[in-house]
Structure formats: C-alpha cells, structure tokens
Short mmCIF file of C-alpha atoms in Angstrom, two decimals:
data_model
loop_
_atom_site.label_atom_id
_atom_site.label_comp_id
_atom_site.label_asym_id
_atom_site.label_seq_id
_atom_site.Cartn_x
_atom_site.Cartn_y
_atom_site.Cartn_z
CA UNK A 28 -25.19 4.08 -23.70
CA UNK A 29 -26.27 1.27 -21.05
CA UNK A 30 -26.24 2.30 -17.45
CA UNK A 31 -23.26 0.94 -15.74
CA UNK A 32 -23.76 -1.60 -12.96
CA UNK A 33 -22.19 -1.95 -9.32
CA UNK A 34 -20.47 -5.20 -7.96
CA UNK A 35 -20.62 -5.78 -4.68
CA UNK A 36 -18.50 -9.60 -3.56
CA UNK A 37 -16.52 -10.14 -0.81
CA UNK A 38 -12.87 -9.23 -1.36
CA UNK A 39 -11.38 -13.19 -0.70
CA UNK A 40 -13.56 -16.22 -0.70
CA UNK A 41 -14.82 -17.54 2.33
CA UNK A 42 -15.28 -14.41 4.52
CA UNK A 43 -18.04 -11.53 4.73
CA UNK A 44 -15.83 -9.01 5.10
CA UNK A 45 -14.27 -6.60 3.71
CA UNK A 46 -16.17 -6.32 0.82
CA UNK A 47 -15.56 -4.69 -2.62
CA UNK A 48 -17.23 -2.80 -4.84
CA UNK A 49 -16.51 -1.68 -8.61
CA UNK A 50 -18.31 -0.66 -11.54
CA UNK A 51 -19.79 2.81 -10.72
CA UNK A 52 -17.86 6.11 -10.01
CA UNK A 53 -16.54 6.02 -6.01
CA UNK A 54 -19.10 9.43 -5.28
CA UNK A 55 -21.73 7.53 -6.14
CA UNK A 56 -20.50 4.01 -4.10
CA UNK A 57 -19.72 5.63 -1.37
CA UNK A 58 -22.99 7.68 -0.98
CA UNK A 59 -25.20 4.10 -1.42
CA UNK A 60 -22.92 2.48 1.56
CA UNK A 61 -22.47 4.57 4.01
CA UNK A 62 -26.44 5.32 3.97
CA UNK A 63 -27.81 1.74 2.89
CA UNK A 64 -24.70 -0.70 4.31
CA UNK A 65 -23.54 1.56 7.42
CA UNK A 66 -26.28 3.96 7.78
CA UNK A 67 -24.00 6.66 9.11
CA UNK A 68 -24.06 10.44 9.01
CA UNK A 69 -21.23 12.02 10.73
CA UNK A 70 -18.50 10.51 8.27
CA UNK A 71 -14.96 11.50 8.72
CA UNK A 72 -13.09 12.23 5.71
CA UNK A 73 -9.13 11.56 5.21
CA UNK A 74 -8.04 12.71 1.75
CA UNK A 75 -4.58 12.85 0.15
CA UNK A 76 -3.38 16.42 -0.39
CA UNK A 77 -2.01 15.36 -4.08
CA UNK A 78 -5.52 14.40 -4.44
CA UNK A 79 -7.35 17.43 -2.79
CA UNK A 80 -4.62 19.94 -4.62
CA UNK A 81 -4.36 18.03 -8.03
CA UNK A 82 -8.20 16.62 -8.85
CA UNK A 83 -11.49 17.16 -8.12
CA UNK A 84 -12.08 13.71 -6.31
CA UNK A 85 -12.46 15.47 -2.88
CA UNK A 86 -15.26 17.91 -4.08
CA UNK A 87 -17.30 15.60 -5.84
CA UNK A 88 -16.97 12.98 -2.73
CA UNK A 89 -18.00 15.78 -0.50
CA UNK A 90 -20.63 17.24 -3.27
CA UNK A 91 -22.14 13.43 -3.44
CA UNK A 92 -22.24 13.12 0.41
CA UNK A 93 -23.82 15.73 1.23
CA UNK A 94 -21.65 18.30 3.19
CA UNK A 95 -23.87 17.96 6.28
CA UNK A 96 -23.08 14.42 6.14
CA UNK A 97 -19.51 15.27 6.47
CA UNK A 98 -18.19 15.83 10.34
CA UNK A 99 -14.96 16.48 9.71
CA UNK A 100 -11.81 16.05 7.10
CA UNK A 101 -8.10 15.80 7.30
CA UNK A 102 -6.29 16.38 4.34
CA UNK A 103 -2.94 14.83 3.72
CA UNK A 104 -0.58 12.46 5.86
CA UNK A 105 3.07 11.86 5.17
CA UNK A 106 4.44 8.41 4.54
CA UNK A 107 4.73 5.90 7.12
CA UNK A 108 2.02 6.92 9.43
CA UNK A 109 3.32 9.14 11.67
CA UNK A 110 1.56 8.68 15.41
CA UNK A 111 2.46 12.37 16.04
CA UNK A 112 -1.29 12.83 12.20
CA UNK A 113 -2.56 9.90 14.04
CA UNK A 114 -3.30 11.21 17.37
CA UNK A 115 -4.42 14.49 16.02
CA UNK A 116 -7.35 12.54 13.59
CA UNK A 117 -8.21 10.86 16.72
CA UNK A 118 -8.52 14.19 18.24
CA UNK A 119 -10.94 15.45 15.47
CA UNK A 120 -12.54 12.68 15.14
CA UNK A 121 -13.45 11.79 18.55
CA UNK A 122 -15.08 15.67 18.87
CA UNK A 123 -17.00 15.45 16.20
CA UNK A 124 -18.08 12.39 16.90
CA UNK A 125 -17.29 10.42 13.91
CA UNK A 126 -19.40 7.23 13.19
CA UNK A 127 -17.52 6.09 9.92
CA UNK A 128 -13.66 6.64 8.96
CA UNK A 129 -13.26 7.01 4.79
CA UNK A 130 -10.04 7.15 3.50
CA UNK A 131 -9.64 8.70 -0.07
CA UNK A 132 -6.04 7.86 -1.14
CA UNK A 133 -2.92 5.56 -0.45
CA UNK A 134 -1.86 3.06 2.33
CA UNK A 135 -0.88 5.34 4.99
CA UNK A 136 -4.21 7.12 4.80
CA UNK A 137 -5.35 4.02 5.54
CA UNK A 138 -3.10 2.62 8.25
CA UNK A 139 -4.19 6.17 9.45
CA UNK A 140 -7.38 5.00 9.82
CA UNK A 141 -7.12 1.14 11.38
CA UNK A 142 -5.14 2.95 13.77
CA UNK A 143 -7.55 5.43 14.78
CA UNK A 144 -10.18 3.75 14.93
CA UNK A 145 -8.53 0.91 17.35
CA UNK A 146 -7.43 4.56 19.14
CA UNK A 147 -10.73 5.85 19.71
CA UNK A 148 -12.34 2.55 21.17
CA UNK A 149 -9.24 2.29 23.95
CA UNK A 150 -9.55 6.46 24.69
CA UNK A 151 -5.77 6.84 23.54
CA UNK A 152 -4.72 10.43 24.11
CA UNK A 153 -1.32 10.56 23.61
CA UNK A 154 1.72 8.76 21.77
CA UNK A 155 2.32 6.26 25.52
CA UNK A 156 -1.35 5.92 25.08
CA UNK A 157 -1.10 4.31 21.54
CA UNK A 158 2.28 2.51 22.07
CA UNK A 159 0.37 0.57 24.34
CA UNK A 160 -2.16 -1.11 21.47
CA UNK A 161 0.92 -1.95 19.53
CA UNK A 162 2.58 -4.97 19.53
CA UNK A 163 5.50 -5.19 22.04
CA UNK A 164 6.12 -5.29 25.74
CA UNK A 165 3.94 -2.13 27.03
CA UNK A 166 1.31 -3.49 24.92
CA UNK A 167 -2.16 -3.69 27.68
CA UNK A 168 -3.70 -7.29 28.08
CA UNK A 169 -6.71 -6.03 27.07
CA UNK A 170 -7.99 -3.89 24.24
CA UNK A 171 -11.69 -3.56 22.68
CA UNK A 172 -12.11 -3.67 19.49
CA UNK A 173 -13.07 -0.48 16.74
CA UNK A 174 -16.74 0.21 16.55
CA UNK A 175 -16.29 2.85 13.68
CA UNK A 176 -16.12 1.54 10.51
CA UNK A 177 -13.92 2.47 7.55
CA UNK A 178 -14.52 2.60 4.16
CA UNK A 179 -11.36 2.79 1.56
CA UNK A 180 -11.17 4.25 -1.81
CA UNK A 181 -7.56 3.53 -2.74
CA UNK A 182 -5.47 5.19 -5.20
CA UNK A 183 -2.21 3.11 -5.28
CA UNK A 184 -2.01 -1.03 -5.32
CA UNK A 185 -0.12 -1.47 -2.10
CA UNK A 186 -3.46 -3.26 -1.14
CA UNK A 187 -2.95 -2.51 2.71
CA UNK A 188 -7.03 -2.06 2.35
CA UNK A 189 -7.57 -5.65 2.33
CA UNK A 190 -5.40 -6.51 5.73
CA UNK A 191 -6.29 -6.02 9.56
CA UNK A 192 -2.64 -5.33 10.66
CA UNK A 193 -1.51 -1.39 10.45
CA UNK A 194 1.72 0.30 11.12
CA UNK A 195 2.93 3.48 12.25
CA UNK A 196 5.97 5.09 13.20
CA UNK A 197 7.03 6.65 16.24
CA UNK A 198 8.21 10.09 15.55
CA UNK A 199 10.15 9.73 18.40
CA UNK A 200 11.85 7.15 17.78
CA UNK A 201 11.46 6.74 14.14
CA UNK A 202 10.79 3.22 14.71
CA UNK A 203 7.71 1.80 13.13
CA UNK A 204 5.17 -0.56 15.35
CA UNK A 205 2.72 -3.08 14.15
CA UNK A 206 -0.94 -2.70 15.47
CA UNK A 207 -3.04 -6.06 15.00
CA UNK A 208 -6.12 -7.60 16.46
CA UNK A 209 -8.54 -6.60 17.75
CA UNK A 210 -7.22 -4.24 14.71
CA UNK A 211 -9.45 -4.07 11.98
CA UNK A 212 -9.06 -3.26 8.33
CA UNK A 213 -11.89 -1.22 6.36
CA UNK A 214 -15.35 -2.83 5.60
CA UNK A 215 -15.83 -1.71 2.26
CA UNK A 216 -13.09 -0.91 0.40
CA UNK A 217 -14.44 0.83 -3.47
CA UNK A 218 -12.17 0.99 -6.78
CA UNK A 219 -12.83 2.88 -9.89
CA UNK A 220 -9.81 2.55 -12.46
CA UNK A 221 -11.10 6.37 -13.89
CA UNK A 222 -10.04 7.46 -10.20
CA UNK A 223 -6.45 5.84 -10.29
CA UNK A 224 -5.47 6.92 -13.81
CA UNK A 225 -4.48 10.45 -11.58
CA UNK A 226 -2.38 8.61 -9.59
CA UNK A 227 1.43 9.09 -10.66
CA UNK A 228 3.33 6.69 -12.36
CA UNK A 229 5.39 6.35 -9.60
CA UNK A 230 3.59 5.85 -7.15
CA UNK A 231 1.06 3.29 -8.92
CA UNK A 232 4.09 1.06 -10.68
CA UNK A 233 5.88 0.82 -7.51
CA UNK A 234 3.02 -0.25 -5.53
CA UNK A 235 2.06 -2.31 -7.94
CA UNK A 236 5.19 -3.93 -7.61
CA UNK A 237 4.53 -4.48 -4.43
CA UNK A 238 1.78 -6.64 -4.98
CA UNK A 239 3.80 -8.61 -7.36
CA UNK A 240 6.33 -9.41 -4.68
CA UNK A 241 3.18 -10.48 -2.47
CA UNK A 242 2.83 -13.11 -5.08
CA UNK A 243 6.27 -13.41 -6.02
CA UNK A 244 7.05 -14.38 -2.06
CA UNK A 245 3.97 -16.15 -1.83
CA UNK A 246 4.72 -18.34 -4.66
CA UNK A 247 8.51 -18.62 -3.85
CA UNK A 248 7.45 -19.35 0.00
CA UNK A 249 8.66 -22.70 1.60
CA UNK A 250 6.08 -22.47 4.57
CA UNK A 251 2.56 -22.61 4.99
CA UNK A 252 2.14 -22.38 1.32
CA UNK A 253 -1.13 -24.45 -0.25
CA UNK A 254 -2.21 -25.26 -4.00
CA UNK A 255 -5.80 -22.52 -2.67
CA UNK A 256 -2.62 -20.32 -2.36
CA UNK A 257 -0.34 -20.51 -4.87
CA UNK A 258 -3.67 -20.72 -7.37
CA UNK A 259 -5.02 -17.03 -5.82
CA UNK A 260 -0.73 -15.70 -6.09
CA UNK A 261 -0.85 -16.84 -10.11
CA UNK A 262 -4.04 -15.77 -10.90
CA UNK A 263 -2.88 -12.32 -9.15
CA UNK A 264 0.27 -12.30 -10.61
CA UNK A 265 -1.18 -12.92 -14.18
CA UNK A 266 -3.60 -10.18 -14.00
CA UNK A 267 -0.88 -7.38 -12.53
CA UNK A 268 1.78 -7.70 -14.71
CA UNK A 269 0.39 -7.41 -17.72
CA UNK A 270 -1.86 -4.60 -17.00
CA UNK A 271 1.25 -3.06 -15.41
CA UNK A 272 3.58 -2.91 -18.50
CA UNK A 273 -0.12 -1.11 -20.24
CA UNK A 274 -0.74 1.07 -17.53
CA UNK A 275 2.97 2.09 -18.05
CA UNK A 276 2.20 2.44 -21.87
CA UNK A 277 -1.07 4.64 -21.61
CA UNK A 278 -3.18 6.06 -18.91
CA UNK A 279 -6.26 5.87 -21.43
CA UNK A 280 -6.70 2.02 -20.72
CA UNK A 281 -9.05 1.52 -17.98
CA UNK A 282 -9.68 -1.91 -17.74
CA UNK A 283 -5.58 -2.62 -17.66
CA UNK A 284 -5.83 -0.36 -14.38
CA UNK A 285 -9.15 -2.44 -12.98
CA UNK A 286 -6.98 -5.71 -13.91
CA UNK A 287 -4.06 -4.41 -11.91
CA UNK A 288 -6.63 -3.26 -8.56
CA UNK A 289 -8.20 -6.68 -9.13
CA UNK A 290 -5.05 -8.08 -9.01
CA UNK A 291 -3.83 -6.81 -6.01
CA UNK A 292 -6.34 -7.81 -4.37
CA UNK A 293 -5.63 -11.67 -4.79
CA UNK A 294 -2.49 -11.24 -4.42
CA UNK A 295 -3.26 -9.77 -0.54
CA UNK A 296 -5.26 -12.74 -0.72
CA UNK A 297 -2.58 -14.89 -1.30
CA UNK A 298 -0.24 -13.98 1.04
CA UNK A 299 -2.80 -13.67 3.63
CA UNK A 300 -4.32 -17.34 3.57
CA UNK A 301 -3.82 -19.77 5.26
CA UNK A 302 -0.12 -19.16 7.29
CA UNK A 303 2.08 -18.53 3.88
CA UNK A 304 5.68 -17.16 5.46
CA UNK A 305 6.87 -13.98 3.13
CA UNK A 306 10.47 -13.69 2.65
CA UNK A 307 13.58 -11.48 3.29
CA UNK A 308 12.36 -8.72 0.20
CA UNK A 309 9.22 -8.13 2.63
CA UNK A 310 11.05 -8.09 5.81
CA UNK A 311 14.22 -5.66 4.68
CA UNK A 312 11.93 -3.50 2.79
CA UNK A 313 9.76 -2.89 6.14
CA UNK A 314 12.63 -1.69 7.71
CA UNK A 315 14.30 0.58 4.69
CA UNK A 316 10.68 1.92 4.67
CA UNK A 317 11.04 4.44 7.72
CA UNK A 318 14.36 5.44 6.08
CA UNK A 319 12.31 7.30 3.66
CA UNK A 320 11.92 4.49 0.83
CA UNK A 321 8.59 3.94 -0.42
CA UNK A 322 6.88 0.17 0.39
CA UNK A 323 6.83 0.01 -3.20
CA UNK A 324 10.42 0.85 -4.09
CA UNK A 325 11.27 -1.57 -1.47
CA UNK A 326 9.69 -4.18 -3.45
CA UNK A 327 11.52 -2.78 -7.08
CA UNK A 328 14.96 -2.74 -5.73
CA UNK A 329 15.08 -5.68 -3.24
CA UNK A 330 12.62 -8.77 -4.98
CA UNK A 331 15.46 -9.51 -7.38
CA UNK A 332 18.43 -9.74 -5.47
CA UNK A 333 16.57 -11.85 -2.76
CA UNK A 334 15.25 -14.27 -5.22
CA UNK A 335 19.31 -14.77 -6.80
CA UNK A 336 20.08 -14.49 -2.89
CA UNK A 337 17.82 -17.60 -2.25
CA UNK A 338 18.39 -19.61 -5.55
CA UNK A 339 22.10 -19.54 -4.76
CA UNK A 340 21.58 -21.87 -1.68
CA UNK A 341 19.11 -24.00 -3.24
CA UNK A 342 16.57 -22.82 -1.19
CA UNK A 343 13.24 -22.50 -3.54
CA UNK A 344 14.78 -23.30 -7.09
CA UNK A 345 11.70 -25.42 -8.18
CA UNK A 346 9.18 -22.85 -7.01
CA UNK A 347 11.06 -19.97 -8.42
CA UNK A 348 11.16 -22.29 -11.44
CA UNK A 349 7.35 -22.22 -11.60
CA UNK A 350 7.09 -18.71 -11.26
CA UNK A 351 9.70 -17.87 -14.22
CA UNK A 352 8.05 -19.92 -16.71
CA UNK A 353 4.57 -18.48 -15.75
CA UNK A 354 5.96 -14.82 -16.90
CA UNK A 355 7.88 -16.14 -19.61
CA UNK A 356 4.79 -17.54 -21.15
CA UNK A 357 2.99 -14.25 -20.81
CA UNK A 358 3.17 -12.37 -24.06
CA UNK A 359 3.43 -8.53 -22.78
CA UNK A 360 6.72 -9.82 -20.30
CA UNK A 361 8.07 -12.18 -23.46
CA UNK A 362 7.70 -9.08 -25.31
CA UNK A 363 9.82 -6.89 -22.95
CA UNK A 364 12.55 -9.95 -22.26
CA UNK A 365 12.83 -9.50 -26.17
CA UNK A 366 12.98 -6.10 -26.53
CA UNK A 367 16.10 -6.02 -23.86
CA UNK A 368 17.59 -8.93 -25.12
CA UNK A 369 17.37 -10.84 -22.11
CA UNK A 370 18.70 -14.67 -23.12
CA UNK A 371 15.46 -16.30 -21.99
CA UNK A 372 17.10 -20.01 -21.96
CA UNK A 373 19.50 -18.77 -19.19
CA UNK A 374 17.59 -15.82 -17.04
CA UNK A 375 16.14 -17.03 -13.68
CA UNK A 376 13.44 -15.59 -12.10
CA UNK A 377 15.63 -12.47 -10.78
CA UNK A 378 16.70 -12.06 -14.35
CA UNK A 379 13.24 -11.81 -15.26
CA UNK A 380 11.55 -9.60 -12.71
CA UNK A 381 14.76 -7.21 -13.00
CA UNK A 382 13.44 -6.20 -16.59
CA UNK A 383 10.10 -5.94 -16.10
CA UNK A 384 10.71 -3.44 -13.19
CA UNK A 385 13.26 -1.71 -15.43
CA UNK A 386 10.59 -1.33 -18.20
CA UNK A 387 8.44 0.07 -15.81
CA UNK A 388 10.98 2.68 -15.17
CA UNK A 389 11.21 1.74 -11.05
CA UNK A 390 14.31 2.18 -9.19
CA UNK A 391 16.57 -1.10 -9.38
CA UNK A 392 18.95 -0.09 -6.14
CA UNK A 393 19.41 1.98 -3.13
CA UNK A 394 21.51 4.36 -5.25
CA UNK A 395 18.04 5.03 -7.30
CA UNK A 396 16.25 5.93 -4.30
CA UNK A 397 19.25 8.38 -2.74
CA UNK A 398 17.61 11.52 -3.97
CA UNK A 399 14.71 11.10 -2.05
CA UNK A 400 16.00 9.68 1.32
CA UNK A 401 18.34 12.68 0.89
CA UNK A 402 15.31 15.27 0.37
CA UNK A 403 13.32 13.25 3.61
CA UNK A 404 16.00 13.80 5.47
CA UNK A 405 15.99 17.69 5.36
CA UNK A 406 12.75 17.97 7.23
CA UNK A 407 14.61 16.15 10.31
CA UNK A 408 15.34 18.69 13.10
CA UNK A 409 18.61 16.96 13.49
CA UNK A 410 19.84 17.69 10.04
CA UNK A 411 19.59 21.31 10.82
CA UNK A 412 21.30 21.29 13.77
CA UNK A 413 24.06 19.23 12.40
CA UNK A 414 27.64 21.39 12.88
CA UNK A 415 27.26 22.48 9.32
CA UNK A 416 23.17 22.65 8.84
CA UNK A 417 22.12 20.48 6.14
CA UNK A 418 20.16 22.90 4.37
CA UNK A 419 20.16 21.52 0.85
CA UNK A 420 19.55 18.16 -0.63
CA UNK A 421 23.25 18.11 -2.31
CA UNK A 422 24.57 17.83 1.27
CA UNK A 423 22.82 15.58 2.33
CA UNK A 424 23.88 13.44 -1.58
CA UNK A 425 27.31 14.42 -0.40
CA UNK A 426 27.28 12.49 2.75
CA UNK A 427 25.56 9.53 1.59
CA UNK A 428 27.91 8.95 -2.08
CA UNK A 429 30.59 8.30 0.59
CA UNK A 430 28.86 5.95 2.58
CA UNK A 431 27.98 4.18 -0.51
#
C-alpha cells in the first residue's frame, strides 16, 4: 500500500493564510505544524467532550504531541460560546502560558478560541473586560491584535475555521456579540474525512446545510456578488450536496465526506469575497441561534421559506433560477426530486432545497426543533424558579405548543 501524502494550499486563492492541510491522519498534521510551521511547545488543547467521551481522537492527539508538549486542555464548551468557558480558557491559558490555541471539534470550540486569543493580547479578565473587544458602543478604540496562533481540526462543516469574525454570547444577557478585527481566525486549519465519519448525523447534515445556504445566499445575493464569486458558491455547492445525500447513505465513504469539508470551504470562500451581502436565512438564523437552535438547523428550517419569501416579490427570480437548474441537473438531487415525486417542471428553488433537507432527515420548522429549545431551556436558573419549577422537558413542550 503507497504511503499517503499531505497537502498543504492556502484555504482561498489569493491569500497566505489560513492554510489547509489534508491527506494524512490530523495526529500526525498537527505534530509536523506546530513543530516545523509554528515551532511551539506549550500548546493548549480545546477538545469536544462527545469527542473526548466517544473516540479516541483526544488520546492519540495528545499521544502524537507529546504530553510534555501539551500545557494545558479544556474539554467541552456548550453551544454558542458562552463568555462565562471563554474567560475561564483565557484563565488557563494565560498561566500556563500557552503559545498555540488547537481546537479539536466544532465551531464554538473554535469561536472559543478567536476569542481567546484576541482576550489574552488585550489582558481581558472579566466579562466588562471582553465586552469591550466586541463590536458595539463600549467597544475600546484600540485593541492589539492575537499573537497566539490557532490551529483547527474541525469535526462539523459550519466552516467558521475559515473566517476572522467570532461570536459569543453573554450569559448575562443571553445576547450574542460579534468580535472582528484585529480578530483572527486559525492559521492552519487540518481535515481528515476518517475523523468526521464520528461526527453525528446531526450535527454534520445540519452544518453542512449550512454551508449550502452560504452558497445558496451567495448565489441568490443581489449585492456585491461577482462571476470569481458565484464560480467559488457553484463549485461549493456542487461538491456538498452530493456528498451530503452519500454521507447520509453510508458513513463508509470517505471521499463523499472530504468532498463535503472541501466544499465548505469554498463555499466560506464564497460568501467571504469580495463584499457579497447574505440574506434574511443568515440573519434570522443568528438570532434563533442563542434560543437554543443549532447554526445548522437554522439553515434547514429557514433557507426555504426565505428563498419563496424573496421570489414572491421578484426580488432574485433569475438568480434563484440559476441555482435550481444547477441542482436539478445533478443526478444524486434529480434522484431524490424523483423519489418524492417532486413535479420538477413547476418546483422553484425552495421546492427543491425543501427535499433535499428532508432526505437528509433535518428539521424543516421551528416545531422540529421544539424538543430541544425545550430541553436548553431547563438548565436556565429562571426556569426553576418559575412559580411552578420547570423541572421536566414536557413543561417546558407544554408552554411552547400554546405559543405555537
């Protein structure tokens, strides 16, 4: 059996940075950059506690590294980025003086660590401390850039890796703030499909779905959009469907789950060049998120509706045009439009998205997604307080059926 081969490119064309690398096993990756590319030795580890309790991914990271190598670990963060984990990885990490942030796991793992490092270069301390790097009007007029570095190793497509913006949420408040430049995204950011066949169906679909509406919105987009664009949004698009709908079929193929990390990644390319202006299923879905609605279930229950929502003013029908007749051309989603006996000659684009996310198995509304706002919403102090404590999910179902 021939030795298999690492390649190293930059993630988008025409910058340095971040760069990617596929085609060995992460340990391995990892080890070569952080001693050849960062030459660092007191690496800070944050790992996903499905990850660390499920797989052996953490041990053989660790075993590869070297534990001396290793100056500290945090395993685990809940959804959303909550400043209350951030501040306390800043606290770890600033004692034992952590020269290099790697994240092993999902997109709040690695908000986690955009945000931390930004933290430790401006000496935040406390949650006032780190309101005041995010954008808003106690933001400070001047803030110095991260000098740690951060390597990802992502698990899910959300593709957050590939962007210098972060956000958190304010336990406080529950409101979630945007951190951006001098923000900055990892460095190095390594995939290996064998990794992400662990990751659950659920959580890989639905972010993968997410980078679909990246492409989606990109393509559909009325500002800011150019043919380098809407070129790096269909080749994106092209590559994650299809090895969605596999990936979906069997865990076994591991080129359909390198297609769909591949994908994402020009799809965050996409959306990200240039000054392309996403659309309502990006900007509703960031707010549903803190509600306790995954980015990616955002993306499965709202991309449809907005793109009816738009084509019923007239908005973007030729562009949404253009994007229905690139999936309708594509065997695998022909295949599924067939198999639900979807009337091709009349579906739009909403028609057409609506099944593939439905063969996936994704949520399709906010009704989908009750039973786990409702099981979020136990572990809020206030819930337990309430005149009758909430102390099971069916009464917290209860409440929200008659809202709905």
């Amino acid at each position: 059996m021939s030795k298999k081969s690492e390649t190293v490119r930059p993630a988008f064309p025409g910058r340095e940075r971040p760069l990617l690398s596929y085609g060995i096993e992460f340990p391995a990756a990892a080890v070569h950059h952080i001693t050849e590319t960062f030459r660092a030795s007191r690496v800070y580890v944050i790992c996903s506690g499905s990850l660390s309790r499920n797989t052996d991914a953490l041990d053989r990271l660790i075993a590869a590294l070297g534990p001396e190598n290793v100056a500290g670990r945090r395993i685990g963060m809940q959804t959303h980025t909550l400043w209350s984990e951030v501040l306390e990885i800043v606290k770890d990490a600033r004692n034992v003086k952590a020269d290099l942030l790697l994240t092993l796991g999902a997109g709040s793992l690695t908000d986690g660590a955009k945000i931390t490092a930004l933290a430790l270069a401006n000496d935040v301390r406390t949650a006032d401390d780190l309101k005041s790097l995010a954008q808003g009007p106690n933001r400070r007029s001047e803030i110095l850039g991260p000098s740690v570095q951060i390597i990802s190793i992502p698990t899910s497509l959300s593709a957050g890796e590939y962007s210098d913006f972060a956000g958190g949420t304010d336990d406080r408040s529950r409101r979630k703030y945007s951190f951006q430049a001098p923000c900055r995204g990892p460095q190095l950011v390594i995939l290996d499909p064998d990794l992400v066949t662990k990751t659950p169906d659920s959580i890989w679909l639905s972010t993968g779905m997410r980078a679909v509406d990246h492409c989606v919105e990109t393509l559909c987009a009325v500002v800011g959009v150019s043919p380098a664009s809407d070129k790096l949004a269909e080749r994106a698009l092209l590559l994650l469907v299809p090895g969605l709908l596999q990936c979906k079929k069997t865990q076994k193929d591991h080129d359909a789950y390198l297609l769909c990390q591949l994908g994402s990644v020009d799809a965050m390319a996409a959306c990200t060049s240039g000054s392309v202006e996403l659309g309502a299923s990006h900007g509703i879905g960031h707010q549903l998120g803190p509600l306790g609605v995954g980015h990616g279930e955002t993306s499965c229950i709202l991309l449809p509706a907005v793109c009816k929502f738009n084509a019923a003013y007239d908005a973007n029908r030729g562009r949404q045009e253009h994007v229905r007749k690139l999936l309708i051309h594509e065997p695998a989603v022909l295949g599924v439009l067939k198999e639900r006996s979807v009337d091709i000659a009349k579906a739009d684009l909403g028609d057409v998205l609506d099944a593939i996310i439905r063969e996936l198995g994704m949520p399709r509304s906010l009704r989908d997604v009750l039973d786990g706002l409702a099981e979020h919403s136990l572990d809020d102090r206030w819930c337990k307080t309430n005149p009758v404590p909430l102390k099971e999910k069916g009464q917290v179902l209860e409440i929200l059926e008659m809202v709905f």
